[in-house]
Amino acid sequence: MRITDSTPKADGFYMPSELAEHRCTYLLWPERNDNWRAGAKPAQAAFKQVVQTIAKYEPVVLGVNKSQYAHVLEMNMPNVQVVEISNDDSWIRDTGATFVVDGLGHMRAVDWAFNGYGGLVNGIYFPWDQDDLIASKMCGIEGVDRYRLSNFVLEGGSVHSDGEGTILVTEETLLDPGRNPDMTKEQIEETLKEYLGAEKILWIPQGIYMDEDTNGHVDNICQWVAPAKVVLAWEDEENDPQHARSQAAYDYLSSETDAKGRPIEIVKIHVPNVVTITQEESDGVDIVEGTFPRNEGDRLPASYINYYNCNGAVILPTFDDPHDQEAIDTLQSLFPDKVIEPIYAREILLGGGNIHCITQQVPRP
Amino acid sequence: MRITDSTPKADGFYMPSELAEHRCTYLLWPERNDNWRAGAKPAQAAFKQVVQTIAKYEPVVLGVNKSQYAHVLEMNMPNVQVVEISNDDSWIRDTGATFVVDGLGHMRAVDWAFNGYGGLVNGIYFPWDQDDLIASKMCGIEGVDRYRLSNFVLEGGSVHSDGEGTILVTEETLLDPGRNPDMTKEQIEETLKEYLGAEKILWIPQGIYMDEDTNGHVDNICQWVAPAKVVLAWEDEENDPQHARSQAAYDYLSSETDAKGRPIEIVKIHVPNVVTITQEESDGVDIVEGTFPRNEGDRLPASYINYYNCNGAVILPTFDDPHDQEAIDTLQSLFPDKVIEPIYAREILLGGGNIHCITQQVPRP
């Protein structure tokens, strides 16, 4: 049911850390030919690998459009619940429900408005009506009540909760004119606190360079690895536009404390070398008016930070790059009890995001 | 997941009685204008009443096509989980999964082939591809494994399990040439025993007169009220074609015992007076080639036996008929601890079935 006249914070609910125990992970099956090359088949193979890898650690619920349902069902993947969820694209991190818990065994969800990453101002596809219904469908399947904000636009990939009252965001996304242009920064901050059950918002200035699909989502540049401790996408080369962005994030976080007054420890993970779209890759995408183009030579927002924490493992995008091993080693040292599962993720990146963007956890309340 | 190379019986699973405790009830939202009059709005109002009545007693999962999803979501009904399930029509008794349990806390499901009540021989609509996927979608949502019989056609409304090894069926449905014409009665019987975990099949000759949509499903003429005890639709008037059908069922059941060797006690419930389609009702249905017509004057298979057992209540179709009260009283005496919930069900009957046909229980394993 939709809960009216209350908020998660007022009801004692908050967004747990992604590192807290999960009941399951949701994904959506990629399909649209104007974003995923070659009939989406290469992307589907990569998504399938992500699904099967996560399913080794926790149940996966895989939402599929009617058109691909019978095909996906036939894969008969262990520990994967195939369900029907109509969608405009497969970024369930951004379109899915944000689950909140009360620490007493109860779970609810926040169902934000979604407008295709910027609506008619700078959205990347049209329409987005099915995407805006995904969160409610997850709530229907899970049997949890939801707080619906029909007038506040937010994608899940633009917030990271430490589960202890502090939320990481970027100004680049949350102050983007395509989201909530009539709200002040203070009003946005208050809304986040109220619906994520948080005390403090940390505003990193910008996300990854050329992350134009999402306008710089925080989940591609910075992620909690523990309370008061983050990993940050880093670029040593001062002439690369990413350097100034990473440095600004570093300087900001170094000057801040979390909701409990603790300074933020920052672990750098160097980004891979520049990844650009090939002609073959570009040619494989249907050109459609109103959909964000994938042109030959365009730089992609490649980053290791877009990994996903599931129970017992880190699902890490890799790029067949000299920096892959450093990312693996750093995360292994940060999570000595977890398995690091590297997955070559170029085909996901080509669609505009990565492994974190295509996953959404349901906590075990 | 799909289970291959085994059967429920071999694995120790059986279909529990509908009277056993439920986790929830599934329904589907009616929509097709070539079966439901006036844009399906009168039927939707009746279905909504059934949904809300059952939801007083146990959770309801309501499957909806994409086209009606946002509207149904907006109803915000307590204890109702709205999910997306594409469907060709709303008879989830017939298209849904048949859940089986092992008595040790485990649950699985049987996913029979569905062919629109007779396929290209005498089916009542075309295509039926989405209907045939409904059972798998229920399994996806519930997270249970399924036995898929892609080569054995069965609708759930054509079998009634007592949960103790005996299954009620009708010859009229199961031997219909539109289902499994290449199988002998003995082969069909063996398949039922294997997939319902049963020992004995009781073959009532025919169902309700003019139940042409389903070719005489058992769930409109006879239902278990306890092991070795049934209610039977009855017609006193010997000149009415229903009389001979009811008498034949009575005679057959009187001569039989169940799987445990017990004689069958039979309680009669008189059918309502003849119900026929009005001109206004017929005119409200879109005429489409290949869909079973709803003509003015056609007699409908009205019967009180098509009630539904949920936790703590009996959801009973009524017809604004002099026999309504007798049906209520009989069922109340049979279930003294349950609430009898009469619902005026003409609009459901006009589509070809009734309350039992539009519900499917998920046991609590």
Short mmCIF file of N, CA and C in Angstrom, two decimals, chain B residues 25-99:
data_model
loop_
_atom_site.label_atom_id
_atom_site.label_comp_id
_atom_site.label_asym_id
_atom_site.label_seq_id
_atom_site.Cartn_x
_atom_site.Cartn_y
_atom_site.Cartn_z
N THR B 25 -3.88 -15.47 -1.66
CA THR B 25 -4.70 -15.80 -2.83
C THR B 25 -4.28 -14.92 -4.00
N TYR B 26 -4.13 -15.52 -5.16
CA TYR B 26 -3.88 -14.76 -6.39
C TYR B 26 -5.18 -14.53 -7.16
N LEU B 27 -5.30 -13.36 -7.75
CA LEU B 27 -6.33 -13.09 -8.76
C LEU B 27 -5.70 -12.32 -9.91
N LEU B 28 -6.41 -12.28 -11.03
CA LEU B 28 -6.01 -11.46 -12.18
C LEU B 28 -7.11 -10.46 -12.47
N TRP B 29 -6.70 -9.32 -12.96
CA TRP B 29 -7.64 -8.23 -13.23
C TRP B 29 -8.27 -8.40 -14.61
N PRO B 30 -9.62 -8.41 -14.71
CA PRO B 30 -10.26 -8.66 -16.01
C PRO B 30 -10.17 -7.43 -16.91
N GLU B 31 -10.06 -7.66 -18.20
CA GLU B 31 -9.83 -6.52 -19.09
C GLU B 31 -10.36 -6.70 -20.50
N ARG B 32 -10.34 -7.91 -21.04
CA ARG B 32 -10.58 -8.01 -22.48
C ARG B 32 -12.03 -7.69 -22.83
N ASN B 33 -12.18 -6.78 -23.77
CA ASN B 33 -13.49 -6.25 -24.12
C ASN B 33 -14.31 -7.21 -24.98
N ASP B 34 -13.66 -8.27 -25.48
CA ASP B 34 -14.42 -9.25 -26.25
C ASP B 34 -14.96 -10.36 -25.35
N ASN B 35 -14.77 -10.22 -24.03
CA ASN B 35 -15.41 -11.16 -23.11
C ASN B 35 -16.18 -10.44 -22.01
N TRP B 36 -15.68 -9.30 -21.57
CA TRP B 36 -16.28 -8.58 -20.45
C TRP B 36 -16.97 -7.33 -20.99
N ARG B 37 -18.24 -7.19 -20.68
CA ARG B 37 -19.04 -6.14 -21.28
C ARG B 37 -18.64 -4.74 -20.77
N ALA B 38 -19.01 -3.75 -21.54
CA ALA B 38 -18.88 -2.34 -21.13
C ALA B 38 -17.45 -2.01 -20.69
N GLY B 39 -16.49 -2.42 -21.53
CA GLY B 39 -15.09 -2.10 -21.21
C GLY B 39 -14.59 -2.82 -19.99
N ALA B 40 -15.26 -3.88 -19.60
CA ALA B 40 -14.89 -4.70 -18.43
C ALA B 40 -15.12 -3.98 -17.11
N LYS B 41 -15.72 -2.81 -17.15
CA LYS B 41 -15.88 -2.05 -15.90
C LYS B 41 -16.82 -2.72 -14.90
N PRO B 42 -17.99 -3.26 -15.34
CA PRO B 42 -18.82 -3.97 -14.33
C PRO B 42 -18.10 -5.19 -13.75
N ALA B 43 -17.38 -5.93 -14.57
CA ALA B 43 -16.64 -7.09 -14.05
C ALA B 43 -15.55 -6.63 -13.09
N GLN B 44 -14.86 -5.55 -13.45
CA GLN B 44 -13.80 -5.06 -12.57
C GLN B 44 -14.36 -4.68 -11.20
N ALA B 45 -15.54 -4.10 -11.19
CA ALA B 45 -16.15 -3.75 -9.89
C ALA B 45 -16.42 -5.01 -9.07
N ALA B 46 -16.88 -6.06 -9.74
CA ALA B 46 -17.16 -7.32 -9.03
C ALA B 46 -15.86 -7.98 -8.56
N PHE B 47 -14.86 -8.01 -9.43
CA PHE B 47 -13.56 -8.57 -9.04
C PHE B 47 -12.99 -7.80 -7.85
N LYS B 48 -13.12 -6.49 -7.90
CA LYS B 48 -12.59 -5.66 -6.81
C LYS B 48 -13.26 -6.03 -5.49
N GLN B 49 -14.55 -6.29 -5.56
CA GLN B 49 -15.25 -6.69 -4.34
C GLN B 49 -14.73 -8.04 -3.82
N VAL B 50 -14.47 -8.96 -4.74
CA VAL B 50 -13.91 -10.25 -4.33
C VAL B 50 -12.52 -10.05 -3.71
N VAL B 51 -11.70 -9.25 -4.37
CA VAL B 51 -10.34 -8.98 -3.86
C VAL B 51 -10.41 -8.41 -2.45
N GLN B 52 -11.22 -7.40 -2.28
CA GLN B 52 -11.26 -6.72 -0.97
C GLN B 52 -11.88 -7.60 0.11
N THR B 53 -12.77 -8.48 -0.30
CA THR B 53 -13.36 -9.39 0.68
C THR B 53 -12.34 -10.42 1.13
N ILE B 54 -11.64 -11.03 0.20
CA ILE B 54 -10.62 -12.02 0.57
C ILE B 54 -9.53 -11.35 1.40
N ALA B 55 -9.17 -10.12 1.03
CA ALA B 55 -8.07 -9.42 1.72
C ALA B 55 -8.40 -9.14 3.19
N LYS B 56 -9.65 -9.28 3.57
CA LYS B 56 -9.98 -9.19 5.00
C LYS B 56 -9.45 -10.40 5.76
N TYR B 57 -9.19 -11.49 5.03
CA TYR B 57 -8.85 -12.75 5.68
C TYR B 57 -7.42 -13.23 5.42
N GLU B 58 -6.86 -12.86 4.25
CA GLU B 58 -5.50 -13.29 3.93
C GLU B 58 -4.96 -12.35 2.85
N PRO B 59 -3.63 -12.30 2.67
CA PRO B 59 -3.08 -11.42 1.64
C PRO B 59 -3.56 -11.82 0.25
N VAL B 60 -3.77 -10.83 -0.59
CA VAL B 60 -4.14 -11.06 -1.99
C VAL B 60 -3.02 -10.54 -2.87
N VAL B 61 -2.62 -11.33 -3.86
CA VAL B 61 -1.71 -10.87 -4.90
C VAL B 61 -2.55 -10.72 -6.16
N LEU B 62 -2.59 -9.50 -6.68
CA LEU B 62 -3.46 -9.19 -7.81
C LEU B 62 -2.60 -8.89 -9.04
N GLY B 63 -2.66 -9.80 -10.01
CA GLY B 63 -1.88 -9.65 -11.24
C GLY B 63 -2.63 -8.82 -12.26
N VAL B 64 -1.93 -7.88 -12.89
CA VAL B 64 -2.57 -6.93 -13.78
C VAL B 64 -1.73 -6.77 -15.04
N ASN B 65 -2.42 -6.68 -16.18
CA ASN B 65 -1.72 -6.33 -17.41
C ASN B 65 -1.14 -4.92 -17.29
N LYS B 66 -0.09 -4.67 -18.04
CA LYS B 66 0.54 -3.34 -18.10
C LYS B 66 -0.48 -2.23 -18.32
N SER B 67 -1.46 -2.48 -19.17
CA SER B 67 -2.42 -1.44 -19.56
C SER B 67 -3.29 -0.95 -18.40
N GLN B 68 -3.56 -1.79 -17.41
CA GLN B 68 -4.43 -1.39 -16.30
C GLN B 68 -3.65 -1.22 -15.00
N TYR B 69 -2.34 -1.43 -15.05
CA TYR B 69 -1.55 -1.48 -13.82
C TYR B 69 -1.65 -0.19 -12.99
N ALA B 70 -1.39 0.95 -13.62
CA ALA B 70 -1.35 2.20 -12.86
C ALA B 70 -2.71 2.49 -12.23
N HIS B 71 -3.77 2.14 -12.92
CA HIS B 71 -5.12 2.35 -12.40
C HIS B 71 -5.37 1.48 -11.16
N VAL B 72 -5.01 0.21 -11.25
CA VAL B 72 -5.26 -0.70 -10.13
C VAL B 72 -4.37 -0.31 -8.93
N LEU B 73 -3.13 0.09 -9.24
CA LEU B 73 -2.24 0.52 -8.15
C LEU B 73 -2.86 1.65 -7.35
N GLU B 74 -3.50 2.56 -8.06
CA GLU B 74 -4.07 3.75 -7.44
C GLU B 74 -5.19 3.42 -6.45
N MET B 75 -5.76 2.23 -6.56
CA MET B 75 -6.84 1.85 -5.63
C MET B 75 -6.33 1.69 -4.21
N ASN B 76 -5.04 1.37 -4.10
CA ASN B 76 -4.38 1.35 -2.79
C ASN B 76 -5.16 0.51 -1.77
N MET B 77 -5.41 -0.74 -2.16
CA MET B 77 -6.24 -1.61 -1.32
C MET B 77 -5.41 -2.29 -0.23
N PRO B 78 -5.88 -2.23 1.01
CA PRO B 78 -5.13 -2.86 2.10
C PRO B 78 -4.98 -4.37 1.90
N ASN B 79 -3.80 -4.87 2.24
CA ASN B 79 -3.50 -6.32 2.18
C ASN B 79 -3.56 -6.88 0.77
N VAL B 80 -3.38 -6.01 -0.23
CA VAL B 80 -3.38 -6.43 -1.63
C VAL B 80 -2.05 -6.05 -2.27
N GLN B 81 -1.30 -7.04 -2.75
CA GLN B 81 -0.04 -6.81 -3.46
C GLN B 81 -0.34 -6.75 -4.95
N VAL B 82 -0.21 -5.59 -5.55
CA VAL B 82 -0.45 -5.45 -6.99
C VAL B 82 0.85 -5.78 -7.73
N VAL B 83 0.77 -6.71 -8.67
CA VAL B 83 1.95 -7.10 -9.45
C VAL B 83 1.57 -7.10 -10.93
N GLU B 84 2.59 -7.08 -11.77
CA GLU B 84 2.34 -7.13 -13.21
C GLU B 84 2.38 -8.58 -13.68
N ILE B 85 1.29 -9.05 -14.26
CA ILE B 85 1.26 -10.38 -14.88
C ILE B 85 0.46 -10.24 -16.16
N SER B 86 1.13 -10.26 -17.29
CA SER B 86 0.39 -10.21 -18.56
C SER B 86 -0.50 -11.43 -18.66
N ASN B 87 -1.72 -11.23 -19.14
CA ASN B 87 -2.64 -12.37 -19.23
C ASN B 87 -3.59 -12.16 -20.39
N ASP B 88 -4.08 -13.27 -20.92
CA ASP B 88 -5.06 -13.22 -22.01
C ASP B 88 -6.47 -13.11 -21.46
N ASP B 89 -6.70 -13.68 -20.29
CA ASP B 89 -7.94 -13.44 -19.55
C ASP B 89 -7.67 -13.75 -18.08
N SER B 90 -8.68 -13.64 -17.25
CA SER B 90 -8.45 -13.52 -15.80
C SER B 90 -8.82 -14.77 -15.00
N TRP B 91 -8.74 -15.94 -15.60
CA TRP B 91 -9.15 -17.18 -14.91
C TRP B 91 -7.94 -17.87 -14.29
N ILE B 92 -7.44 -17.31 -13.22
CA ILE B 92 -6.19 -17.82 -12.66
C ILE B 92 -6.37 -19.19 -12.01
N ARG B 93 -7.58 -19.57 -11.71
CA ARG B 93 -7.82 -20.95 -11.25
C ARG B 93 -7.33 -21.93 -12.30
N ASP B 94 -7.52 -21.52 -13.56
CA ASP B 94 -7.22 -22.43 -14.66
C ASP B 94 -5.82 -22.25 -15.22
N THR B 95 -5.31 -21.02 -15.16
CA THR B 95 -4.02 -20.74 -15.76
C THR B 95 -2.90 -20.68 -14.74
N GLY B 96 -3.26 -20.54 -13.47
CA GLY B 96 -2.24 -20.35 -12.43
C GLY B 96 -1.54 -21.64 -12.06
N ALA B 97 -0.52 -21.47 -11.23
CA ALA B 97 0.23 -22.63 -10.74
C ALA B 97 -0.62 -23.44 -9.77
N THR B 98 -0.43 -24.75 -9.78
CA THR B 98 -1.01 -25.64 -8.78
C THR B 98 0.09 -25.93 -7.77
N PHE B 99 -0.05 -25.40 -6.57
CA PHE B 99 1.02 -25.55 -5.59
C PHE B 99 0.93 -26.90 -4.88
#
